[in-house]
Coordinates of C-alpha atoms in Angstrom, one line a residue:
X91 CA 14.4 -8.8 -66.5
X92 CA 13.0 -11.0 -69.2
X93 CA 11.1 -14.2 -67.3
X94 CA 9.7 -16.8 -69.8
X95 CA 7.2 -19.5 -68.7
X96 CA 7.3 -22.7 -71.0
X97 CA 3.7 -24.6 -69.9
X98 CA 3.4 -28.2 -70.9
X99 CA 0.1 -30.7 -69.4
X100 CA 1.5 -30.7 -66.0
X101 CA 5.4 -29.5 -66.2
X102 CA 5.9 -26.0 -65.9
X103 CA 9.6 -24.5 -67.0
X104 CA 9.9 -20.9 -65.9
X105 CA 13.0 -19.4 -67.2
X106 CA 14.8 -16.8 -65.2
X107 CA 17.7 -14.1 -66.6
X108 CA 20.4 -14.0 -63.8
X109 CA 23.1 -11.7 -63.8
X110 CA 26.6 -13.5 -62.2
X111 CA 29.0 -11.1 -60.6
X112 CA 31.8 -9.9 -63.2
X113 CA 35.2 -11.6 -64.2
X114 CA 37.6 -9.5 -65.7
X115 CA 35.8 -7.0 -67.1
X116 CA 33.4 -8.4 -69.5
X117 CA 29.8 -9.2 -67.7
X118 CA 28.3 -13.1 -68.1
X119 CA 24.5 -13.6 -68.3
X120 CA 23.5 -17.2 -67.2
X121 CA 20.5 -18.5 -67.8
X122 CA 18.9 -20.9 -64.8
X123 CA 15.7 -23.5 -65.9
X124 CA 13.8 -24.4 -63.2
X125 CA 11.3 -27.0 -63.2
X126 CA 8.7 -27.7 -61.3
X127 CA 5.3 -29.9 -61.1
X128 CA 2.0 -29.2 -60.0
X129 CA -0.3 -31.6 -58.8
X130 CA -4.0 -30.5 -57.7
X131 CA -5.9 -31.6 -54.7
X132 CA -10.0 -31.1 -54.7
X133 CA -10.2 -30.9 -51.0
X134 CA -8.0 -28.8 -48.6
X135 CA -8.2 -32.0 -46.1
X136 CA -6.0 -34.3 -48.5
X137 CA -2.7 -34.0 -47.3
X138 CA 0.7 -35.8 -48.5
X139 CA 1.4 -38.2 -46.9
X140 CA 5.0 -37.3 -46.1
X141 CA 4.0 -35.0 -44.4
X142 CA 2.4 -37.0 -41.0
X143 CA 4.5 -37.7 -38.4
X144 CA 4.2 -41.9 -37.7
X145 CA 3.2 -42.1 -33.9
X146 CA 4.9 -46.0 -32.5
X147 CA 2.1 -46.9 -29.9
X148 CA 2.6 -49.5 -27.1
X149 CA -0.1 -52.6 -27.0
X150 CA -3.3 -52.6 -25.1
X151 CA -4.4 -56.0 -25.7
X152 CA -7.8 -55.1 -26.1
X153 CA -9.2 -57.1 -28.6
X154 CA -12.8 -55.4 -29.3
X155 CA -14.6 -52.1 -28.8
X156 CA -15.6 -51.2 -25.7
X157 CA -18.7 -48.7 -27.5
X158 CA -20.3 -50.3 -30.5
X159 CA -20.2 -47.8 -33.4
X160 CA -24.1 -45.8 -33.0
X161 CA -25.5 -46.6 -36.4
X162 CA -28.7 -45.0 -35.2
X163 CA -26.7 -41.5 -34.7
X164 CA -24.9 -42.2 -37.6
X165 CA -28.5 -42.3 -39.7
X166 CA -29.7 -39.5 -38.5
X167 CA -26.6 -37.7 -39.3
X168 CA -27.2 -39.0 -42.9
X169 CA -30.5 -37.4 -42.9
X170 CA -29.6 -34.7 -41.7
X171 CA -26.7 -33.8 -44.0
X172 CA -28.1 -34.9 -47.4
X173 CA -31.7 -33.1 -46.8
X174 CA -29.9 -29.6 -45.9
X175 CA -27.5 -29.9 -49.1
X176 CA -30.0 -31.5 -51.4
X177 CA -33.4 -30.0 -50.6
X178 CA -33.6 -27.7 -53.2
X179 CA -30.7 -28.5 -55.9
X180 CA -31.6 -29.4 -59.2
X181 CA -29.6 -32.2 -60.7
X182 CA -26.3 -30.7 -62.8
X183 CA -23.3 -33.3 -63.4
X184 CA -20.7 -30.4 -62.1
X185 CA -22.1 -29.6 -59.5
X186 CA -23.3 -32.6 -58.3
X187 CA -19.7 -33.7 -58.6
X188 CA -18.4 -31.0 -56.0
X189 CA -21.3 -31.6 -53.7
X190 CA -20.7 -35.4 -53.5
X191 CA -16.9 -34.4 -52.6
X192 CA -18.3 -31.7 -49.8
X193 CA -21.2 -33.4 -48.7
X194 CA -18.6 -36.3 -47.6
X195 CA -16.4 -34.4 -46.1
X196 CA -19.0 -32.7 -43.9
X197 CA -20.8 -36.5 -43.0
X198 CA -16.8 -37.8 -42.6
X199 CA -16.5 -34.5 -40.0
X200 CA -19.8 -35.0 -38.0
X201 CA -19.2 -38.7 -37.5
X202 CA -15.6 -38.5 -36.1
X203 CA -16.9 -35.5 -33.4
X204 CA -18.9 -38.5 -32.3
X205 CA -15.5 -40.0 -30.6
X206 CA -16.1 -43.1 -31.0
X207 CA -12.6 -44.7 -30.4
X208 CA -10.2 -47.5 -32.7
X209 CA -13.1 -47.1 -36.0
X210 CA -11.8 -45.9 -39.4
X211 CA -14.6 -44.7 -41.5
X212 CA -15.1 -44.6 -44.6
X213 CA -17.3 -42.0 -46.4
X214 CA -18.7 -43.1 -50.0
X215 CA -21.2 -40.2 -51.7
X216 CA -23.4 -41.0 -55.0
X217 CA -25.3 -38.6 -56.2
X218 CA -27.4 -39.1 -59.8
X219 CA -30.0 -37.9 -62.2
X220 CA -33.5 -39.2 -61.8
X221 CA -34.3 -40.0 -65.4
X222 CA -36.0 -43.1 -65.8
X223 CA -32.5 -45.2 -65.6
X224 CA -31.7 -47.3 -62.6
X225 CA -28.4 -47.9 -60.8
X226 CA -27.0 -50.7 -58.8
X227 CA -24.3 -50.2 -55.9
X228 CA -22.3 -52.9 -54.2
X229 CA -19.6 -52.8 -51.8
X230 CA -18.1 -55.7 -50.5
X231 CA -16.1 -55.2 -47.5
X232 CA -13.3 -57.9 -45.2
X233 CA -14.3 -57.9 -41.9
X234 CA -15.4 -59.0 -38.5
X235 CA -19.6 -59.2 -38.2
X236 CA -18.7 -58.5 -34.3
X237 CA -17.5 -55.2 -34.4
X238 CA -17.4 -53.7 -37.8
X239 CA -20.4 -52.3 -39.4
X240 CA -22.0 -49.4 -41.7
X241 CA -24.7 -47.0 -41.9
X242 CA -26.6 -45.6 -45.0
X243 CA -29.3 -43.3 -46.4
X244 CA -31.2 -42.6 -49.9
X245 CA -32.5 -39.1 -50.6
X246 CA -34.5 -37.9 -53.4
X247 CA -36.2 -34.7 -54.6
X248 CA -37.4 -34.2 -58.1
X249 CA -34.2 -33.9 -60.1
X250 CA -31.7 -36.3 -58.7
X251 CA -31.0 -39.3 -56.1
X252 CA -27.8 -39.5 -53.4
X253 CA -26.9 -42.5 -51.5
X254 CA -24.5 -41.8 -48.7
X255 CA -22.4 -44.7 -46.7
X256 CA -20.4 -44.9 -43.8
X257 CA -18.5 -47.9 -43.4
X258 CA -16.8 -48.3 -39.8
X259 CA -14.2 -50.9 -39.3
X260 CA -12.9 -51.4 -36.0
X261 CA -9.0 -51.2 -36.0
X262 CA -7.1 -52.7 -33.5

């Protein structure tokens, strides 16, 4: 059995020989295309969306937080994780690239074992050469002063510069 794989950017044809069973006595080959596309995820923690179950939750009336999001903790987790990733590393653009992605992931991880209750967070990572250049980062977020906030940290060695941010908005 002959299998041909046509490749294309992201469309993938495989080919496949199938034998059908035999009328008369004369044998017919068929020939079945299948198609198929791939699409790549960087992180095993992406998931399709499709696939979560949607969850119909009754009211509570509760209007705020009952436990203000720690942005002390949340600091010191900062600290923590960017000094034990970036200690020693040397600045290169790849894999800086991959450590931003997993150096989220593990902050987005430690913060959410905090159980604090009704706060989405969002995780932002920059990491960047230290070569006499500068670099300006602004966020502006919608929300309420009360009960939303965020938490953030600079490191820097020798070769390079990371600024992580947690942004916690309360969800009701």
């Amino acid at each position: 059995m002959k299998i041909t794989i046509y490749q294309h950017r992201k469309l993938s044809m495989i080919h496949f020989p199938v034998k059908e069973k035999k009328k008369s006595q004369a044998s017919i080959v068929c020939s079945h295309i299948s198609r198929s596309t791939v699409s790549y995820m960087d992180e095993p923690s992406q998931r399709d969306d499709a696939s979560r179950l949607t969850v119909q939750m009754e009211n509570t009336y509760q209007l705020g937080p009952t436990k203000h999001f720690p942005v002390v903790i949340v600091n010191q987790i900062l600290k923590d994780v960017l000094t034990n990733y970036l200690q020693e590393e040397q600045y290169e653009p790849e894999l800086c690239r991959q450590m931003a992605k997993t150096i989220s992931e593990v902050i987005k991880t430690q913060v959410k074992d905090l159980m604090i209750p009704r706060y989405k967070l969002i995780v932002v990572v920059h990491i960047g050469q230290l070569k006499s250049q500068s670099i300006l980062i602004g966020s502006r977020c919608l929300w309420d002063p009360k009960s939303d906030t965020f938490s953030s940290y600079v490191f820097r060695n020798s070769s390079l510069s990371a600024l992580a941010s947690v942004y916690a908005v309360y969800f009701e």
